[in-house]
Amino acid sequence: MKKTTLLPSGLRRLVPGLLLLLLFSSQGWGQETITPIRTDVSGFSTWTDIDIGGTTYLQLLKATAVTITPSMDFSIYTSETLNFKARTYGGTNEVENTVYIDITEDNGLSWTNIGNRVPTTNSLNAMSLFDLSSYNGTQVKLRFSVLGTSNSIGVGIDDISITGVLSITDTDPPLLLSTIPADGSSDINISTVLSLTFNENIVKGSGNISVYNASDVLIEAVDVSTEAVTITDATAVVDLFSDLSAGETYYVMVDATAFTDIAGNPYAGIANSTDWNFSTSATLSSDATLTDLQVDGTTIAGFDAGTVAYDVELPYGTTTVPTVTYTLSDATATVIQTDAASLPGTTSVEVTAQDSTTKKDYRINFTVAAPSSEATLTSASYTVDDGNETLTDIPYGTTLADFKAALTPATGAAFEVYLADGTTLATDLLSGYKVVVTAQDGTTQKTYTLTVNEPVIDLFFSEYIEGSSNNKALEIYNPTGADVDLSAYSVKLATNGASWGTIKCRHSGYYRCRGHYLGCGQF
């Protein structure tokens, strides 16, 4: 018996009591996959995985790591084999790197070991195959496991393939399950395509799919060998060359030789006017309007179904063409959307009504705003005078970082703080320094001159009261808005320009804000 190139394992059909995998080629019958090849860790929900690691191939690193195949019916196959790839993982250790294969015929109640394989490299390589033909006529599962205990050294396996030679011949023709339009349907679009879905995969045969009107006049005959007929698995789609007429009844006939299954069994065809008939819509819509037109998910300002031209200015620096979406007023209309190739540019949404005559071409003209020449500042903390180009009311002691953080330049503009020369970058903050603002256009500039408030002296002598001997007095004033702790102050005396001498008096407590204090002593 020859082995042949396999067709996809998805070519399956039901025959009474059995699931067949059909293979047809010019060479004869050959090996067929009995269950889908295990090519990944995820996506195989019919397998049982316990303590399996990995993402692209299965990793078995400890004694509890097990993967078990789904149940397989060997009653319709002969010459069954098992093939897989394996590699070492985490290091080389024959005990840890050995993968054991067991088989069960009673759905896992008992297992029989049929051998093991020991990969010798850390690359996935094909292991020698297992002959499973002694299990013909049974339902089996296979189990892969290791006996390792390190939990870090073990085996990686991939591409687990169980194949056999199909031993049953397909003699049943394909059966038609459904059509589009459905038999007996009405109000069908005149631009409809025809679709036939069968109970198994099909291929093109020879002959025509023919459309007739209620007067038995042939409207169109489509040769199945042309590109107008496409087949995907079990579905054939027929693209008619022209639209049907509105308000008419039609029926479809299919030649008995038009389609066959993979084994070559022909579809019986449709040879009457009753099995597949439908009627088209009596009137055709002339509605070619939109109910919504959006740019990047937001409805265009001022959108109206009757207005077809819109101008949208995008922010300076935009380089990506916006995404335009729309909503049809009538779902039977068709649309051709042509997006702008670059900016500036125009995206068009051309709507054609069901009547194929009424059209509306909605156009969105995109432009990009020129860079701003605005070179101003605002601040919630300081006084900004754009006319005089000054920044004032800056508290004494403000750091450069805090100062910059309290300034907001115009959109797209940037600023920097310089010394009074306007060219040397500042590292502190003093009166006379400059803030230079450069507009978004990179050219326009405005220079603000800074005024930092003078430091506030908490207390000062406000008046001297002359007297004699020990009844002279000095009045001290607190000009601040807060009480001052007197314990931090002292009064000293210097006579006739000499150095500061003896502390004459020391005070404690708090000196009230805006208050006066009269100190007496011998001066």
mmCIF file of N, CA and C in Angstrom, residues 210-329:
data_model
loop_
_atom_site.group_PDB
_atom_site.id
_atom_site.type_symbol
_atom_site.label_atom_id
_atom_site.label_comp_id
_atom_site.label_asym_id
_atom_site.label_seq_id
_atom_site.Cartn_x
_atom_site.Cartn_y
_atom_site.Cartn_z
ATOM 1 N N SER A 210 -27.726 27.792 -13.134
ATOM 2 C CA SER A 210 -28.570 28.599 -14.019
ATOM 3 C C SER A 210 -29.695 29.268 -13.246
ATOM 4 N N VAL A 211 -29.937 30.557 -13.572
ATOM 5 C CA VAL A 211 -30.994 31.339 -12.931
ATOM 6 C C VAL A 211 -32.096 31.614 -13.959
ATOM 7 N N TYR A 212 -33.349 31.304 -13.592
ATOM 8 C CA TYR A 212 -34.510 31.517 -14.461
ATOM 9 C C TYR A 212 -35.504 32.441 -13.752
ATOM 10 N N ASN A 213 -36.277 33.192 -14.547
ATOM 11 C CA ASN A 213 -37.363 33.962 -13.936
ATOM 12 C C ASN A 213 -38.634 33.121 -13.897
ATOM 13 N N ALA A 214 -39.698 33.695 -13.362
ATOM 14 C CA ALA A 214 -40.939 32.934 -13.175
ATOM 15 C C ALA A 214 -41.560 32.498 -14.492
ATOM 16 N N SER A 215 -41.137 33.136 -15.593
ATOM 17 C CA SER A 215 -41.648 32.756 -16.915
ATOM 18 C C SER A 215 -40.758 31.717 -17.577
ATOM 19 N N ASP A 216 -39.862 31.130 -16.809
ATOM 20 C CA ASP A 216 -38.942 30.087 -17.282
ATOM 21 C C ASP A 216 -37.946 30.593 -18.319
ATOM 22 N N VAL A 217 -37.704 31.897 -18.287
ATOM 23 C CA VAL A 217 -36.705 32.477 -19.181
ATOM 24 C C VAL A 217 -35.345 32.414 -18.491
ATOM 25 N N LEU A 218 -34.342 31.882 -19.190
ATOM 26 C CA LEU A 218 -32.993 31.806 -18.625
ATOM 27 C C LEU A 218 -32.407 33.211 -18.507
ATOM 28 N N ILE A 219 -32.087 33.616 -17.299
ATOM 29 C CA ILE A 219 -31.511 34.942 -17.056
ATOM 30 C C ILE A 219 -29.991 34.890 -17.127
ATOM 31 N N GLU A 220 -29.413 33.855 -16.538
ATOM 32 C CA GLU A 220 -27.953 33.752 -16.537
ATOM 33 C C GLU A 220 -27.548 32.315 -16.235
ATOM 34 N N ALA A 221 -26.539 31.819 -16.961
ATOM 35 C CA ALA A 221 -25.962 30.500 -16.705
ATOM 36 C C ALA A 221 -24.481 30.693 -16.402
ATOM 37 N N VAL A 222 -24.057 30.300 -15.201
ATOM 38 C CA VAL A 222 -22.670 30.501 -14.767
ATOM 39 C C VAL A 222 -21.935 29.170 -14.817
ATOM 40 N N ASP A 223 -20.868 29.118 -15.590
ATOM 41 C CA ASP A 223 -20.038 27.914 -15.696
ATOM 42 C C ASP A 223 -19.228 27.762 -14.406
ATOM 43 N N VAL A 224 -19.312 26.594 -13.758
ATOM 44 C CA VAL A 224 -18.621 26.414 -12.476
ATOM 45 C C VAL A 224 -17.108 26.478 -12.619
ATOM 46 N N SER A 225 -16.595 26.297 -13.828
ATOM 47 C CA SER A 225 -15.140 26.307 -14.006
ATOM 48 C C SER A 225 -14.562 27.711 -14.031
ATOM 49 N N THR A 226 -15.431 28.747 -14.091
ATOM 50 C CA THR A 226 -14.945 30.123 -14.169
ATOM 51 C C THR A 226 -14.667 30.693 -12.782
ATOM 52 N N GLU A 227 -14.019 31.877 -12.768
ATOM 53 C CA GLU A 227 -13.701 32.547 -11.504
ATOM 54 C C GLU A 227 -14.942 33.085 -10.806
ATOM 55 N N ALA A 228 -16.078 33.082 -11.501
ATOM 56 C CA ALA A 228 -17.315 33.556 -10.878
ATOM 57 C C ALA A 228 -17.793 32.610 -9.791
ATOM 58 N N VAL A 229 -17.260 31.389 -9.792
ATOM 59 C CA VAL A 229 -17.612 30.404 -8.765
ATOM 60 C C VAL A 229 -16.379 30.146 -7.909
ATOM 61 N N THR A 230 -16.501 30.393 -6.616
ATOM 62 C CA THR A 230 -15.400 30.140 -5.682
ATOM 63 C C THR A 230 -15.861 29.145 -4.628
ATOM 64 N N ILE A 231 -14.923 28.316 -4.161
ATOM 65 C CA ILE A 231 -15.245 27.288 -3.170
ATOM 66 C C ILE A 231 -14.325 27.436 -1.973
ATOM 67 N N THR A 232 -14.913 27.462 -0.792
ATOM 68 C CA THR A 232 -14.169 27.438 0.463
ATOM 69 C C THR A 232 -14.713 26.296 1.299
ATOM 70 N N ASP A 233 -13.911 25.250 1.441
ATOM 71 C CA ASP A 233 -14.317 24.062 2.195
ATOM 72 C C ASP A 233 -15.628 23.500 1.637
ATOM 73 N N ALA A 234 -16.727 23.621 2.397
ATOM 74 C CA ALA A 234 -17.991 23.000 1.987
ATOM 75 C C ALA A 234 -18.962 23.996 1.360
ATOM 76 N N THR A 235 -18.506 25.209 1.051
ATOM 77 C CA THR A 235 -19.404 26.252 0.540
ATOM 78 C C THR A 235 -18.942 26.754 -0.819
ATOM 79 N N ALA A 236 -19.887 26.829 -1.755
ATOM 80 C CA ALA A 236 -19.636 27.399 -3.079
ATOM 81 C C ALA A 236 -20.392 28.720 -3.186
ATOM 82 N N VAL A 237 -19.717 29.764 -3.694
ATOM 83 C CA VAL A 237 -20.331 31.078 -3.874
ATOM 84 C C VAL A 237 -20.316 31.411 -5.357
ATOM 85 N N VAL A 238 -21.473 31.837 -5.869
ATOM 86 C CA VAL A 238 -21.634 32.159 -7.288
ATOM 87 C C VAL A 238 -21.892 33.654 -7.414
ATOM 88 N N ASP A 239 -20.996 34.347 -8.117
ATOM 89 C CA ASP A 239 -21.126 35.787 -8.319
ATOM 90 C C ASP A 239 -21.767 36.012 -9.685
ATOM 91 N N LEU A 240 -23.017 36.458 -9.682
ATOM 92 C CA LEU A 240 -23.728 36.689 -10.941
ATOM 93 C C LEU A 240 -23.111 37.865 -11.686
ATOM 94 N N PHE A 241 -23.157 37.814 -13.021
ATOM 95 C CA PHE A 241 -22.509 38.843 -13.825
ATOM 96 C C PHE A 241 -23.270 40.163 -13.798
ATOM 97 N N SER A 242 -24.582 40.135 -13.583
ATOM 98 C CA SER A 242 -25.374 41.366 -13.570
ATOM 99 C C SER A 242 -26.439 41.277 -12.490
ATOM 100 N N ASP A 243 -26.955 42.436 -12.092
ATOM 101 C CA ASP A 243 -28.003 42.470 -11.079
ATOM 102 C C ASP A 243 -29.294 41.858 -11.621
ATOM 103 N N LEU A 244 -30.078 41.327 -10.710
ATOM 104 C CA LEU A 244 -31.404 40.832 -11.064
ATOM 105 C C LEU A 244 -32.377 42.006 -11.155
ATOM 106 N N SER A 245 -33.561 41.765 -11.629
ATOM 107 C CA SER A 245 -34.576 42.820 -11.727
ATOM 108 C C SER A 245 -35.353 42.920 -10.422
ATOM 109 N N ALA A 246 -35.833 44.127 -10.132
ATOM 110 C CA ALA A 246 -36.606 44.340 -8.907
ATOM 111 C C ALA A 246 -38.006 43.765 -9.054
ATOM 112 N N GLY A 247 -38.533 43.229 -7.948
ATOM 113 C CA GLY A 247 -39.898 42.747 -7.923
ATOM 114 C C GLY A 247 -40.148 41.514 -8.767
ATOM 115 N N GLU A 248 -39.127 40.687 -8.976
ATOM 116 C CA GLU A 248 -39.268 39.481 -9.788
ATOM 117 C C GLU A 248 -39.064 38.231 -8.931
ATOM 118 N N THR A 249 -39.615 37.106 -9.419
ATOM 119 C CA THR A 249 -39.404 35.809 -8.773
ATOM 120 C C THR A 249 -38.451 34.983 -9.636
ATOM 121 N N TYR A 250 -37.507 34.311 -8.989
ATOM 122 C CA TYR A 250 -36.492 33.536 -9.702
ATOM 123 C C TYR A 250 -36.375 32.143 -9.089
ATOM 124 N N TYR A 251 -35.880 31.213 -9.900
ATOM 125 C CA TYR A 251 -35.490 29.912 -9.358
ATOM 126 C C TYR A 251 -34.128 29.526 -9.935
ATOM 127 N N VAL A 252 -33.419 28.652 -9.213
ATOM 128 C CA VAL A 252 -32.053 28.279 -9.581
ATOM 129 C C VAL A 252 -32.002 26.776 -9.819
ATOM 130 N N MET A 253 -31.304 26.390 -10.892
ATOM 131 C CA MET A 253 -31.067 24.978 -11.183
ATOM 132 C C MET A 253 -29.555 24.736 -11.221
ATOM 133 N N VAL A 254 -29.147 23.556 -10.739
ATOM 134 C CA VAL A 254 -27.724 23.208 -10.662
ATOM 135 C C VAL A 254 -27.516 21.880 -11.370
ATOM 136 N N ASP A 255 -26.576 21.844 -12.329
ATOM 137 C CA ASP A 255 -26.294 20.600 -13.040
ATOM 138 C C ASP A 255 -25.767 19.537 -12.083
ATOM 139 N N ALA A 256 -26.144 18.293 -12.332
ATOM 140 C CA ALA A 256 -25.758 17.192 -11.446
ATOM 141 C C ALA A 256 -24.253 16.960 -11.422
ATOM 142 N N THR A 257 -23.537 17.471 -12.408
ATOM 143 C CA THR A 257 -22.081 17.271 -12.465
ATOM 144 C C THR A 257 -21.303 18.476 -11.954
ATOM 145 N N ALA A 258 -22.011 19.500 -11.427
ATOM 146 C CA ALA A 258 -21.351 20.766 -11.087
ATOM 147 C C ALA A 258 -20.362 20.636 -9.941
ATOM 148 N N PHE A 259 -20.687 19.824 -8.914
ATOM 149 C CA PHE A 259 -19.819 19.691 -7.746
ATOM 150 C C PHE A 259 -19.662 18.217 -7.384
ATOM 151 N N THR A 260 -18.498 17.880 -6.829
ATOM 152 C CA THR A 260 -18.263 16.542 -6.282
ATOM 153 C C THR A 260 -17.621 16.678 -4.912
ATOM 154 N N ASP A 261 -17.655 15.589 -4.135
ATOM 155 C CA ASP A 261 -16.910 15.606 -2.880
ATOM 156 C C ASP A 261 -15.458 15.241 -3.162
ATOM 157 N N ILE A 262 -14.638 15.169 -2.127
ATOM 158 C CA ILE A 262 -13.214 14.916 -2.310
ATOM 159 C C ILE A 262 -12.967 13.540 -2.928
ATOM 160 N N ALA A 263 -13.855 12.597 -2.640
ATOM 161 C CA ALA A 263 -13.697 11.242 -3.176
ATOM 162 C C ALA A 263 -14.223 11.121 -4.595
ATOM 163 N N GLY A 264 -14.795 12.203 -5.143
ATOM 164 C CA GLY A 264 -15.289 12.179 -6.511
ATOM 165 C C GLY A 264 -16.750 11.858 -6.655
ATOM 166 N N ASN A 265 -17.482 11.730 -5.556
ATOM 167 C CA ASN A 265 -18.916 11.460 -5.634
ATOM 168 C C ASN A 265 -19.654 12.738 -6.029
ATOM 169 N N PRO A 266 -20.465 12.725 -7.094
ATOM 170 C CA PRO A 266 -21.098 13.956 -7.573
ATOM 171 C C PRO A 266 -22.338 14.338 -6.772
ATOM 172 N N TYR A 267 -22.538 15.662 -6.659
ATOM 173 C CA TYR A 267 -23.774 16.194 -6.076
ATOM 174 C C TYR A 267 -24.923 15.941 -7.048
ATOM 175 N N ALA A 268 -26.109 15.598 -6.521
ATOM 176 C CA ALA A 268 -27.246 15.218 -7.370
ATOM 177 C C ALA A 268 -27.781 16.372 -8.201
ATOM 178 N N GLY A 269 -27.545 17.622 -7.753
ATOM 179 C CA GLY A 269 -28.010 18.777 -8.499
ATOM 180 C C GLY A 269 -29.449 19.149 -8.192
ATOM 181 N N ILE A 270 -29.921 20.257 -8.823
ATOM 182 C CA ILE A 270 -31.314 20.710 -8.706
ATOM 183 C C ILE A 270 -31.863 20.798 -10.119
ATOM 184 N N ALA A 271 -32.925 20.061 -10.387
ATOM 185 C CA ALA A 271 -33.455 19.980 -11.756
ATOM 186 C C ALA A 271 -34.906 20.427 -11.846
ATOM 187 N N ASN A 272 -35.381 21.222 -10.868
ATOM 188 C CA ASN A 272 -36.772 21.684 -10.917
ATOM 189 C C ASN A 272 -36.839 23.140 -10.474
ATOM 190 N N SER A 273 -38.028 23.718 -10.580
ATOM 191 C CA SER A 273 -38.214 25.143 -10.274
ATOM 192 C C SER A 273 -38.702 25.390 -8.859
ATOM 193 N N THR A 274 -38.789 24.354 -8.043
ATOM 194 C CA THR A 274 -39.374 24.512 -6.705
ATOM 195 C C THR A 274 -38.373 24.361 -5.564
ATOM 196 N N ASP A 275 -37.249 23.681 -5.796
ATOM 197 C CA ASP A 275 -36.312 23.425 -4.696
ATOM 198 C C ASP A 275 -35.583 24.681 -4.230
ATOM 199 N N TRP A 276 -35.354 25.622 -5.172
ATOM 200 C CA TRP A 276 -34.617 26.834 -4.780
ATOM 201 C C TRP A 276 -35.183 28.015 -5.554
ATOM 202 N N ASN A 277 -36.092 28.757 -4.926
ATOM 203 C CA ASN A 277 -36.660 29.942 -5.561
ATOM 204 C C ASN A 277 -36.758 31.085 -4.563
ATOM 205 N N PHE A 278 -36.792 32.292 -5.067
ATOM 206 C CA PHE A 278 -36.844 33.493 -4.214
ATOM 207 C C PHE A 278 -37.336 34.660 -5.050
ATOM 208 N N SER A 279 -37.680 35.771 -4.371
ATOM 209 C CA SER A 279 -38.126 36.972 -5.082
ATOM 210 C C SER A 279 -37.338 38.178 -4.599
ATOM 211 N N THR A 280 -37.128 39.123 -5.503
ATOM 212 C CA THR A 280 -36.356 40.324 -5.186
ATOM 213 C C THR A 280 -37.267 41.437 -4.687
ATOM 214 N N SER A 281 -36.660 42.459 -4.109
ATOM 215 C CA SER A 281 -37.409 43.610 -3.598
ATOM 216 C C SER A 281 -38.169 44.282 -4.731
ATOM 217 N N ALA A 282 -39.402 44.727 -4.423
ATOM 218 C CA ALA A 282 -40.242 45.331 -5.458
ATOM 219 C C ALA A 282 -39.734 46.701 -5.874
ATOM 220 N N THR A 283 -39.211 47.485 -4.930
ATOM 221 C CA THR A 283 -38.696 48.817 -5.233
ATOM 222 C C THR A 283 -37.272 48.933 -4.724
ATOM 223 N N LEU A 284 -36.534 49.786 -5.353
ATOM 224 C CA LEU A 284 -35.138 49.993 -4.985
ATOM 225 C C LEU A 284 -34.985 51.334 -4.285
ATOM 226 N N SER A 285 -34.247 51.342 -3.220
ATOM 227 C CA SER A 285 -34.045 52.568 -2.447
ATOM 228 C C SER A 285 -33.151 53.542 -3.205
ATOM 229 N N SER A 286 -33.478 54.830 -3.057
ATOM 230 C CA SER A 286 -32.646 55.887 -3.643
ATOM 231 C C SER A 286 -31.909 56.659 -2.555
ATOM 232 N N ASP A 287 -31.852 56.089 -1.364
ATOM 233 C CA ASP A 287 -31.212 56.760 -0.231
ATOM 234 C C ASP A 287 -29.704 56.515 -0.272
ATOM 235 N N ALA A 288 -28.952 57.582 -0.527
ATOM 236 C CA ALA A 288 -27.489 57.491 -0.568
ATOM 237 C C ALA A 288 -26.864 58.389 0.491
ATOM 238 N N THR A 289 -27.593 58.606 1.579
ATOM 239 C CA THR A 289 -27.092 59.513 2.615
ATOM 240 C C THR A 289 -26.449 58.747 3.764
ATOM 241 N N LEU A 290 -25.724 59.509 4.565
ATOM 242 C CA LEU A 290 -25.136 58.994 5.797
ATOM 243 C C LEU A 290 -25.875 59.592 6.985
ATOM 244 N N THR A 291 -25.924 58.858 8.075
ATOM 245 C CA THR A 291 -26.481 59.407 9.316
ATOM 246 C C THR A 291 -25.386 59.864 10.262
ATOM 247 N N ASP A 292 -24.152 59.499 9.967
ATOM 248 C CA ASP A 292 -23.037 59.932 10.813
ATOM 249 C C ASP A 292 -21.753 59.846 10.006
ATOM 250 N N LEU A 293 -20.850 60.776 10.279
ATOM 251 C CA LEU A 293 -19.533 60.794 9.649
ATOM 252 C C LEU A 293 -18.540 61.226 10.715
ATOM 253 N N GLN A 294 -17.593 60.365 11.032
ATOM 254 C CA GLN A 294 -16.700 60.609 12.163
ATOM 255 C C GLN A 294 -15.240 60.646 11.737
ATOM 256 N N VAL A 295 -14.484 61.454 12.458
ATOM 257 C CA VAL A 295 -13.027 61.519 12.307
ATOM 258 C C VAL A 295 -12.414 61.092 13.623
ATOM 259 N N ASP A 296 -11.678 60.010 13.605
ATOM 260 C CA ASP A 296 -11.060 59.445 14.813
ATOM 261 C C ASP A 296 -12.082 59.255 15.928
ATOM 262 N N GLY A 297 -13.265 58.761 15.550
ATOM 263 C CA GLY A 297 -14.275 58.409 16.542
ATOM 264 C C GLY A 297 -15.168 59.539 16.999
ATOM 265 N N THR A 298 -14.983 60.749 16.460
ATOM 266 C CA THR A 298 -15.801 61.897 16.861
ATOM 267 C C THR A 298 -16.543 62.454 15.649
ATOM 268 N N THR A 299 -17.850 62.658 15.793
ATOM 269 C CA THR A 299 -18.654 63.180 14.692
ATOM 270 C C THR A 299 -18.142 64.553 14.264
ATOM 271 N N ILE A 300 -18.032 64.759 12.967
ATOM 272 C CA ILE A 300 -17.559 66.032 12.426
ATOM 273 C C ILE A 300 -18.497 67.155 12.866
ATOM 274 N N ALA A 301 -17.915 68.249 13.329
ATOM 275 C CA ALA A 301 -18.712 69.395 13.762
ATOM 276 C C ALA A 301 -19.582 69.885 12.605
ATOM 277 N N GLY A 302 -20.868 70.065 12.902
ATOM 278 C CA GLY A 302 -21.795 70.566 11.898
ATOM 279 C C GLY A 302 -22.232 69.540 10.873
ATOM 280 N N PHE A 303 -22.032 68.243 11.189
ATOM 281 C CA PHE A 303 -22.419 67.223 10.208
ATOM 282 C C PHE A 303 -23.913 67.276 9.924
ATOM 283 N N ASP A 304 -24.237 67.160 8.637
ATOM 284 C CA ASP A 304 -25.624 67.087 8.190
ATOM 285 C C ASP A 304 -25.665 66.155 6.986
ATOM 286 N N ALA A 305 -26.664 65.298 6.941
ATOM 287 C CA ALA A 305 -26.738 64.309 5.867
ATOM 288 C C ALA A 305 -26.714 64.946 4.487
ATOM 289 N N GLY A 306 -27.244 66.170 4.375
ATOM 290 C CA GLY A 306 -27.295 66.829 3.081
ATOM 291 C C GLY A 306 -26.035 67.585 2.719
ATOM 292 N N THR A 307 -25.107 67.730 3.644
ATOM 293 C CA THR A 307 -23.847 68.439 3.387
ATOM 294 C C THR A 307 -22.762 67.423 3.075
ATOM 295 N N VAL A 308 -22.086 67.591 1.935
ATOM 296 C CA VAL A 308 -21.121 66.571 1.507
ATOM 297 C C VAL A 308 -19.669 67.021 1.628
ATOM 298 N N ALA A 309 -19.405 68.310 1.847
ATOM 299 C CA ALA A 309 -18.020 68.794 1.919
ATOM 300 C C ALA A 309 -17.725 69.345 3.309
ATOM 301 N N TYR A 310 -16.601 68.934 3.865
ATOM 302 C CA TYR A 310 -16.205 69.371 5.207
ATOM 303 C C TYR A 310 -14.708 69.685 5.218
ATOM 304 N N ASP A 311 -14.369 70.730 5.964
ATOM 305 C CA ASP A 311 -12.967 71.103 6.149
ATOM 306 C C ASP A 311 -12.584 70.844 7.595
ATOM 307 N N VAL A 312 -11.530 70.074 7.797
ATOM 308 C CA VAL A 312 -11.065 69.742 9.141
ATOM 309 C C VAL A 312 -9.599 70.142 9.256
ATOM 310 N N GLU A 313 -9.324 71.080 10.182
ATOM 311 C CA GLU A 313 -7.940 71.492 10.425
ATOM 312 C C GLU A 313 -7.373 70.684 11.582
ATOM 313 N N LEU A 314 -6.259 70.055 11.358
ATOM 314 C CA LEU A 314 -5.604 69.224 12.363
ATOM 315 C C LEU A 314 -4.515 70.018 13.063
ATOM 316 N N PRO A 315 -4.182 69.653 14.295
ATOM 317 C CA PRO A 315 -3.153 70.387 15.039
ATOM 318 C C PRO A 315 -1.807 70.373 14.314
ATOM 319 N N TYR A 316 -1.055 71.443 14.525
ATOM 320 C CA TYR A 316 0.294 71.528 13.962
ATOM 321 C C TYR A 316 1.112 70.297 14.356
ATOM 322 N N GLY A 317 1.827 69.759 13.405
ATOM 323 C CA GLY A 317 2.670 68.595 13.674
ATOM 324 C C GLY A 317 2.008 67.267 13.365
ATOM 325 N N THR A 318 0.692 67.257 13.054
ATOM 326 C CA THR A 318 0.006 66.003 12.736
ATOM 327 C C THR A 318 0.541 65.436 11.426
ATOM 328 N N THR A 319 0.911 64.145 11.437
ATOM 329 C CA THR A 319 1.426 63.491 10.230
ATOM 330 C C THR A 319 0.599 62.278 9.816
ATOM 331 N N THR A 320 -0.206 61.754 10.730
ATOM 332 C CA THR A 320 -0.997 60.559 10.435
ATOM 333 C C THR A 320 -2.386 60.948 9.933
ATOM 334 N N VAL A 321 -2.780 60.368 8.810
ATOM 335 C CA VAL A 321 -4.115 60.638 8.266
ATOM 336 C C VAL A 321 -5.165 60.093 9.235
ATOM 337 N N PRO A 322 -6.126 60.910 9.653
ATOM 338 C CA PRO A 322 -7.147 60.443 10.605
ATOM 339 C C PRO A 322 -7.990 59.306 10.032
ATOM 340 N N THR A 323 -8.570 58.520 10.942
ATOM 341 C CA THR A 323 -9.462 57.429 10.553
ATOM 342 C C THR A 323 -10.882 57.971 10.383
ATOM 343 N N VAL A 324 -11.439 57.750 9.223
ATOM 344 C CA VAL A 324 -12.799 58.214 8.922
ATOM 345 C C VAL A 324 -13.743 57.010 8.934
ATOM 346 N N THR A 325 -14.825 57.124 9.681
ATOM 347 C CA THR A 325 -15.854 56.079 9.709
ATOM 348 C C THR A 325 -17.208 56.720 9.421
ATOM 349 N N TYR A 326 -18.164 55.882 9.059
ATOM 350 C CA TYR A 326 -19.467 56.407 8.646
ATOM 351 C C TYR A 326 -20.569 55.436 9.042
ATOM 352 N N THR A 327 -21.816 55.938 9.014
ATOM 353 C CA THR A 327 -22.998 55.099 9.224
ATOM 354 C C THR A 327 -23.974 55.361 8.088
ATOM 355 N N LEU A 328 -24.361 54.299 7.388
ATOM 356 C CA LEU A 328 -25.301 54.439 6.275
ATOM 357 C C LEU A 328 -26.716 54.672 6.781
ATOM 358 N N SER A 329 -27.445 55.507 6.077
ATOM 359 C CA SER A 329 -28.864 55.673 6.377
ATOM 360 C C SER A 329 -29.641 54.436 5.933
#
